[in-house]
Tab-separated table of C-alpha atoms in Angstrom:
chain	number	residue	atom	x	y	z
A	20	MET	CA	0.000	0.000	0.000
A	21	ALA	CA	2.839	2.418	0.715
A	22	PRO	CA	4.102	2.845	-2.843
A	23	LYS	CA	0.681	3.915	-4.164
A	24	ASN	CA	0.180	6.622	-1.582
A	25	LYS	CA	2.836	9.129	-2.451
A	26	ASN	CA	2.468	12.817	-3.156
A	27	PRO	CA	4.610	14.482	-5.846
A	28	ASN	CA	7.431	14.866	-3.333
A	29	GLY	CA	7.508	11.124	-2.965
A	30	GLU	CA	6.126	11.272	0.560
A	31	ASN	CA	3.527	8.892	1.831
A	32	VAL	CA	0.106	10.430	2.235
A	33	VAL	CA	-3.137	9.134	3.617
A	34	PRO	CA	-5.592	8.471	0.768
A	35	GLU	CA	-8.472	10.938	0.716
A	36	VAL	CA	-11.180	8.305	0.374
A	37	GLN	CA	-9.870	6.574	3.457
A	38	GLN	CA	-9.718	9.873	5.319
A	39	LYS	CA	-13.445	10.456	4.752
A	40	LYS	CA	-14.520	6.916	5.384
A	41	THR	CA	-12.884	6.500	8.778
A	42	GLN	CA	-12.833	10.061	10.045
A	43	ALA	CA	-13.020	10.023	13.772
A	44	LEU	CA	-10.112	11.985	15.108
A	45	ILE	CA	-7.837	14.753	13.840
A	46	LEU	CA	-4.095	14.756	14.527
A	47	LYS	CA	-2.358	18.086	14.095
A	48	SER	CA	1.363	18.197	13.330
A	49	SER	CA	3.916	20.729	14.598
A	50	ASP	CA	3.672	22.606	11.289
A	51	GLY	CA	-0.114	22.791	11.412
A	52	GLU	CA	-1.039	19.981	9.022
A	53	GLU	CA	-4.183	18.092	9.987
A	54	PHE	CA	-4.702	14.387	9.415
A	55	SER	CA	-7.819	12.385	10.127
A	56	ILE	CA	-7.462	8.899	11.489
A	57	SER	CA	-9.830	6.236	12.813
A	58	LYS	CA	-9.941	5.772	16.531
A	59	SER	CA	-8.906	2.149	16.195
A	60	ALA	CA	-5.763	3.102	14.238
A	61	ALA	CA	-4.922	6.020	16.531
A	62	GLY	CA	-5.374	3.757	19.558
A	63	LEU	CA	-2.323	1.716	18.499
A	64	SER	CA	-0.337	4.648	19.844
A	65	VAL	CA	-0.362	4.330	23.614
A	66	ALA	CA	0.173	8.083	23.976
A	67	ILE	CA	-2.800	8.995	21.758
A	68	LYS	CA	-4.923	6.310	23.397
A	69	ASN	CA	-4.240	7.893	26.785
A	70	MET	CA	-5.130	11.321	25.426
A	71	MET	CA	-8.406	9.920	24.058
A	72	GLU	CA	-9.207	8.299	27.391
A	73	ASP	CA	-8.427	11.483	29.285
A	74	ASP	CA	-10.839	13.186	26.915
A	75	CYS	CA	-8.375	15.934	26.207
A	76	ALA	CA	-9.042	15.087	22.607
A	77	GLY	CA	-11.725	17.597	21.698
A	78	GLY	CA	-11.682	16.198	18.193
A	79	VAL	CA	-8.197	17.577	17.446
A	80	ILE	CA	-5.040	16.240	19.053
A	81	PRO	CA	-2.035	18.552	18.664
A	82	LEU	CA	1.310	16.757	18.325
A	83	PRO	CA	3.842	19.583	18.686
A	84	LEU	CA	6.852	17.260	18.429
A	85	VAL	CA	5.947	15.602	15.120
A	86	ASP	CA	6.145	17.378	11.765
A	87	GLY	CA	3.660	16.776	8.950
A	88	GLY	CA	5.875	14.571	6.774
A	89	THR	CA	6.704	12.293	9.698
A	90	LEU	CA	3.124	12.193	10.944
A	91	ALA	CA	1.891	11.156	7.473
A	92	ARG	CA	4.308	8.220	7.589
A	93	VAL	CA	3.269	7.234	11.082
A	94	ILE	CA	-0.416	7.352	10.101
A	95	THR	CA	0.237	5.159	7.057
A	96	TYR	CA	1.818	2.650	9.435
A	97	LEU	CA	-1.012	2.827	11.983
A	98	ASN	CA	-3.690	2.441	9.294
A	99	LYS	CA	-2.055	-0.710	7.959
A	100	HIS	CA	-1.709	-2.202	11.402
A	101	ALA	CA	-5.350	-1.427	12.269
A	102	GLU	CA	-6.650	-2.777	8.962
A	103	ASP	CA	-9.297	-5.477	9.315
A	104	GLY	CA	-8.179	-8.714	7.796
A	105	ALA	CA	-4.508	-7.751	7.356
A	106	SER	CA	-2.601	-10.900	8.298
A	107	ASP	CA	0.644	-10.815	10.267
A	108	GLU	CA	2.397	-11.772	7.054
A	109	ASP	CA	0.775	-8.780	5.235
A	110	LYS	CA	1.893	-6.448	8.011
A	111	ARG	CA	5.394	-7.838	8.024
A	112	LYS	CA	5.696	-7.332	4.267
A	113	PHE	CA	4.261	-3.854	4.583
A	114	ASP	CA	6.719	-2.928	7.363
A	115	GLU	CA	9.627	-4.147	5.263
A	116	GLU	CA	8.575	-2.049	2.258
A	117	PHE	CA	7.540	0.897	4.387
A	118	LEU	CA	10.969	1.226	6.008
A	119	SER	CA	13.213	0.101	3.167
A	120	GLY	CA	13.021	3.360	1.216
A	121	MET	CA	13.781	5.646	4.138
A	122	GLU	CA	17.040	7.552	4.557
A	123	VAL	CA	18.656	7.655	7.996
A	124	ASP	CA	17.330	11.198	8.618
A	125	VAL	CA	13.778	10.056	7.989
A	126	LEU	CA	14.256	6.873	10.044
A	127	CYS	CA	15.448	8.976	12.970
A	128	ASP	CA	12.407	11.259	12.728
A	129	VAL	CA	10.105	8.231	12.629
A	130	ALA	CA	11.976	6.665	15.581
A	131	LEU	CA	11.528	9.853	17.598
A	132	ALA	CA	7.835	9.999	16.712
A	133	GLY	CA	7.395	6.291	17.494
A	134	ASN	CA	9.036	6.829	20.867
A	135	TYR	CA	7.032	9.987	21.646
A	136	LEU	CA	3.720	8.459	20.559
A	137	ASP	CA	4.619	5.170	22.245
A	138	ILE	CA	4.143	2.858	19.263
A	139	ARG	CA	6.450	0.059	20.407
A	140	GLY	CA	6.394	-2.066	17.241
A	141	LEU	CA	7.222	0.853	14.986
A	142	PHE	CA	9.885	2.189	17.328
A	143	HIS	CA	11.566	-1.192	17.613
A	144	ASP	CA	11.526	-1.859	13.852
A	145	VAL	CA	12.900	1.563	13.013
A	146	CYS	CA	15.692	1.218	15.571
A	147	GLN	CA	16.627	-2.180	14.120
A	148	ARG	CA	16.738	-0.619	10.686
A	149	ILE	CA	19.075	2.124	11.891
A	150	VAL	CA	21.235	-0.453	13.708
A	151	ASN	CA	21.554	-2.635	10.609
A	152	GLY	CA	22.436	0.386	8.529
A	153	MET	CA	25.232	1.536	10.843
A	154	LYS	CA	26.802	-1.605	12.305
A	155	ASN	CA	29.459	-1.969	9.590
A	156	LYS	CA	30.010	1.742	9.080
A	157	SER	CA	33.097	3.793	9.865
A	158	VAL	CA	33.408	6.231	12.746
A	159	GLU	CA	33.498	9.095	10.214
A	160	TRP	CA	30.228	7.923	8.634
A	161	VAL	CA	28.528	7.834	12.027
A	162	ARG	CA	29.748	11.320	12.928
A	163	LYS	CA	28.616	12.771	9.614
A	164	THR	CA	25.257	11.004	9.590
A	165	PHE	CA	24.332	11.747	13.199
A	166	ARG	CA	25.921	15.212	13.100
A	167	ILE	CA	28.311	14.610	15.948
A	168	GLU	CA	31.537	16.508	16.365
A	169	SER	CA	34.470	14.597	17.745
A	170	ASP	CA	35.899	15.934	21.001
A	171	PHE	CA	38.808	13.494	21.041
A	172	THR	CA	42.313	14.592	20.170
A	173	ALA	CA	43.984	12.748	17.292
A	174	GLU	CA	46.218	11.007	19.873
A	175	GLU	CA	43.295	9.809	21.999
A	176	GLU	CA	41.539	8.497	18.917
A	177	GLU	CA	44.691	6.709	17.802
A	178	GLN	CA	44.982	5.111	21.236
A	179	ILE	CA	41.452	3.607	21.069
A	180	LYS	CA	42.113	2.428	17.528
A	181	LYS	CA	45.337	0.733	18.619
A	182	GLU	CA	43.627	-0.979	21.538
A	183	TYR	CA	40.869	-2.531	19.440
A	184	ALA	CA	42.444	-2.644	15.986
A	185	TRP	CA	40.465	-5.776	15.106
A	186	ALA	CA	37.187	-3.847	15.444
A	187	TRP	CA	38.241	-1.790	12.431
A	188	GLU	CA	38.405	-4.845	10.181
A	189	GLY	CA	35.676	-5.320	7.579
A	190	VAL	CA	34.258	-1.802	7.801
A	191	ASP	CA	32.185	-0.654	4.779
A	192	SER	CA	33.564	2.115	2.618
A	193	ASP	CA	31.867	5.462	3.221
A	194	ALA	CA	30.763	5.911	-0.363
A	195	ASP	CA	26.981	5.574	-0.484
B	21	MET	CA	11.779	17.645	14.266
B	22	SER	CA	13.136	18.289	10.797
B	23	SER	CA	14.362	21.834	11.261
B	24	SER	CA	17.543	22.360	9.261
B	25	VAL	CA	19.369	24.032	12.145
B	26	ARG	CA	19.083	21.209	14.645
B	27	GLN	CA	22.406	20.120	16.011
B	28	LEU	CA	22.143	16.434	16.618
B	29	LEU	CA	20.028	14.031	14.677
B	30	LEU	CA	19.042	12.089	17.777
B	31	PRO	CA	18.662	12.898	21.460
B	32	HIS	CA	21.028	10.870	23.595
B	33	GLU	CA	18.389	8.509	25.006
B	34	LEU	CA	17.709	7.299	21.479
B	35	VAL	CA	21.441	6.971	20.859
B	36	PHE	CA	21.563	4.737	23.964
B	37	GLU	CA	18.702	2.614	22.611
B	38	ILE	CA	20.307	2.197	19.199
B	39	LEU	CA	23.784	1.468	20.586
B	40	SER	CA	22.332	-1.199	22.853
B	41	TRP	CA	21.430	-3.299	19.796
B	42	LEU	CA	24.828	-3.083	18.072
B	43	PRO	CA	27.398	-5.902	18.078
B	44	VAL	CA	30.455	-5.459	20.306
B	45	SER	CA	32.849	-4.922	17.391
B	46	SER	CA	30.799	-1.894	16.250
B	47	LEU	CA	30.646	-0.553	19.813
B	48	LEU	CA	34.424	-0.763	20.273
B	49	ARG	CA	34.849	1.168	17.051
B	50	PHE	CA	32.177	3.724	17.936
B	51	LYS	CA	33.948	4.520	21.209
B	52	CYS	CA	35.908	6.842	18.902
B	53	VAL	CA	32.835	8.838	17.820
B	54	SER	CA	32.828	11.195	20.816
B	55	LYS	CA	33.545	11.242	24.543
B	56	ARG	CA	29.833	10.984	25.265
B	57	TRP	CA	29.442	7.882	23.110
B	58	SER	CA	32.568	6.392	24.676
B	59	SER	CA	31.344	6.924	28.236
B	60	THR	CA	27.884	5.559	27.380
B	61	ILE	CA	29.396	2.412	25.867
B	62	GLN	CA	31.470	1.813	29.028
B	63	ASP	CA	28.692	2.662	31.481
B	64	PRO	CA	27.715	-0.399	33.602
B	65	ALA	CA	24.006	0.407	33.079
B	66	PHE	CA	24.551	0.305	29.334
B	67	VAL	CA	26.584	-2.899	29.529
B	68	ASP	CA	23.721	-4.437	31.473
B	69	VAL	CA	21.080	-3.544	28.872
B	70	HIS	CA	23.384	-4.583	26.051
B	71	MET	CA	24.102	-7.948	27.638
B	72	LYS	CA	20.412	-8.742	28.094
B	73	ARG	CA	19.782	-7.947	24.439
B	74	ALA	CA	22.800	-9.925	23.302
B	75	ILE	CA	21.715	-13.130	25.029
B	76	GLY	CA	19.695	-14.214	22.004
B	77	SER	CA	22.676	-13.842	19.728
B	78	TRP	CA	25.249	-15.254	22.167
B	79	VAL	CA	25.205	-18.654	20.505
B	80	PHE	CA	25.967	-17.207	17.086
B	81	ARG	CA	28.410	-14.662	18.387
B	82	THR	CA	30.612	-17.217	20.013
B	83	THR	CA	30.784	-19.904	17.336
B	84	SER	CA	34.075	-18.420	16.175
B	85	ASP	CA	35.236	-17.674	19.710
B	86	ASP	CA	33.635	-20.308	21.882
B	87	PRO	CA	33.835	-19.573	25.635
B	88	TYR	CA	34.302	-23.246	26.371
B	89	GLU	CA	37.021	-23.738	23.813
B	90	SER	CA	39.893	-21.863	25.336
B	91	SER	CA	43.265	-21.795	23.708
B	92	ALA	CA	45.142	-25.054	24.047
B	93	GLU	CA	46.985	-24.325	27.301
B	94	GLN	CA	43.951	-22.825	29.089
B	95	ILE	CA	41.239	-24.676	31.005
B	96	TYR	CA	37.772	-23.183	31.257
B	97	ILE	CA	36.726	-22.774	34.908
B	98	SER	CA	33.796	-20.438	35.383
B	99	ARG	CA	31.751	-17.870	33.538
B	100	CYS	CA	29.779	-14.815	34.643
B	101	ARG	CA	28.243	-11.867	32.775
B	102	GLY	CA	30.147	-12.501	29.594
B	103	LEU	CA	33.519	-12.919	31.318
B	104	ILE	CA	35.334	-16.235	31.422
B	105	LEU	CA	37.687	-17.461	34.128
B	106	GLU	CA	40.461	-19.688	32.834
B	107	LYS	CA	43.393	-21.524	34.383
B	108	ARG	CA	46.629	-22.370	32.726
B	109	LYS	CA	47.252	-26.108	32.500
B	110	GLY	CA	49.699	-27.339	35.131
B	111	ALA	CA	50.173	-23.905	36.722
B	112	GLN	CA	48.472	-21.713	39.312
B	113	LYS	CA	47.946	-18.983	36.728
B	114	PHE	CA	44.441	-17.671	36.352
B	115	ARG	CA	43.086	-15.102	33.935
B	116	LEU	CA	39.803	-13.438	32.999
B	117	ARG	CA	38.906	-13.229	29.363
B	118	ASN	CA	36.222	-11.192	27.650
B	119	PRO	CA	35.591	-13.006	24.359
B	120	SER	CA	33.498	-10.116	23.001
B	121	THR	CA	36.145	-7.437	23.395
B	122	ARG	CA	39.058	-9.946	23.239
B	123	GLU	CA	40.534	-8.476	26.436
B	124	ILE	CA	42.512	-10.532	28.942
B	125	LEU	CA	43.225	-9.731	32.586
B	126	HIS	CA	45.741	-11.781	34.578
B	127	VAL	CA	44.764	-12.497	38.168
B	128	PRO	CA	47.244	-12.548	41.096
B	129	ALA	CA	48.145	-16.162	41.871
B	130	PRO	CA	46.263	-17.697	44.849
B	131	ASP	CA	48.295	-18.819	47.883
B	132	GLU	CA	46.891	-22.311	47.894
B	133	ASN	CA	46.855	-24.956	45.294
B	134	VAL	CA	43.500	-24.360	43.699
B	135	LEU	CA	42.307	-26.983	41.303
B	136	CYS	CA	39.117	-25.964	39.560
B	137	CYS	CA	37.051	-24.848	42.536
B	138	MET	CA	37.541	-21.106	41.967
B	139	ARG	CA	34.440	-19.215	40.892
B	140	LEU	CA	33.787	-15.834	39.312
B	141	CYS	CA	30.811	-13.824	40.544
B	142	TYR	CA	29.337	-10.384	40.106
B	143	ILE	CA	28.012	-8.130	42.879
B	144	THR	CA	25.265	-5.995	41.376
B	145	CYS	CA	25.050	-3.304	44.064
B	146	THR	CA	28.762	-2.468	43.929
B	147	ASN	CA	29.285	-3.349	40.275
B	148	GLU	CA	32.262	-5.542	41.202
B	149	PHE	CA	33.518	-8.865	39.985
B	150	LYS	CA	34.917	-11.153	42.668
B	151	LEU	CA	36.822	-14.409	42.590
B	152	VAL	CA	36.309	-16.856	45.405
B	153	TYR	CA	37.618	-20.287	46.363
B	154	PRO	CA	37.377	-22.439	49.502
B	155	TYR	CA	40.523	-23.569	51.296
B	156	THR	CA	41.413	-25.731	54.284
B	157	ASN	CA	44.538	-25.906	56.426
B	158	GLY	CA	45.379	-29.528	55.918
B	159	ALA	CA	46.393	-30.414	59.519
B	160	ASP	CA	43.637	-29.045	61.775
B	161	GLU	CA	40.999	-28.764	59.075
B	162	ASN	CA	40.486	-25.059	59.714
B	163	GLY	CA	39.461	-23.279	56.600
B	164	GLY	CA	37.414	-20.631	54.921
B	165	PHE	CA	37.280	-18.713	51.709
B	166	LYS	CA	39.783	-16.589	49.868
B	167	ILE	CA	38.241	-13.673	48.015
B	168	LEU	CA	39.659	-11.232	45.496
B	169	THR	CA	37.879	-8.166	44.140
B	170	ILE	CA	38.809	-7.430	40.547
B	171	GLY	CA	40.294	-3.951	40.230
B	172	PRO	CA	43.556	-2.066	40.636
B	173	ASN	CA	45.889	-3.552	43.305
B	174	ALA	CA	43.699	-6.633	43.683
B	175	THR	CA	44.844	-8.943	46.483
B	176	TRP	CA	43.492	-12.141	47.973
B	177	ARG	CA	41.886	-11.755	51.405
B	178	MET	CA	40.695	-14.427	53.772
B	179	ILE	CA	37.295	-15.096	55.272
B	180	GLU	CA	37.360	-17.611	58.143
B	181	PHE	CA	34.962	-20.463	58.045
B	182	PRO	CA	34.100	-20.781	61.785
B	183	PHE	CA	31.888	-23.853	61.779
B	184	LEU	CA	34.638	-26.036	60.405
B	185	SER	CA	36.806	-25.542	63.478
């Protein structure tokens, strides 16, 4: 389902027909985009479920920590997982496809949203994806990708490298 | 979340989560990323979480470096929290080995002739590893335990075993 639901920017969007059919709740992103979602799909997020139960959901739930692009992705995920008749195998295949096209930046945004909205399955899968993507990478790749500046001196770094030289064997090249 | 000026891609609690799923070889390499990453990777709380997650993959991880298959002159004695206690064949020389990081620590020789009754244990509340073995004074059958806490200047100390006397 993911590949069909893309806007011209290649981002996943919630199909309009589906929006009308299951309208029950509005989620509002940090940048003011509104998305409708069925209560059953929204309830897969423990955080949203709690907000619904506390009745602080006067129809619109503001999510100030999730931007529109990320929220659209999360909703696509929730809709699939709330779908009647979707088998575990369907969901597994969907998850695989859903995550496979995402760059690390996007994965990190989805991980943050999954953590914030308390969607354990999504959070876990996204983390695994990030882990698999980085486990054979170089230190330089990790710094660049996660925007971390080294605070080691060249000597300190050399010392760690010397101590565990074998851990530098079989590292992927940074070209990707 | 996707503002172009943000400094780090991930808050540190998510970094912790992601690191906790990585294999040891990646972690040893990523100690170089920054001081914060290095201190997280060495933090006992992190090691604890990482070890629990690694249990499932332990079997695969160790096929090439089996804890029970020590190098030819070493005998496997005891194992605790990923560390292995080994004894050199025909000598009172003991060592701790971490097969994941490939580190080895030699232990001060015990005063008595210890066969294979030495054990390695971990004290959660103090985050210490200790070695312990029972001993007896041959003639009057007095005895007790000898204990060593792993750390700088480690020495064997004695705990009497009153009900044997």
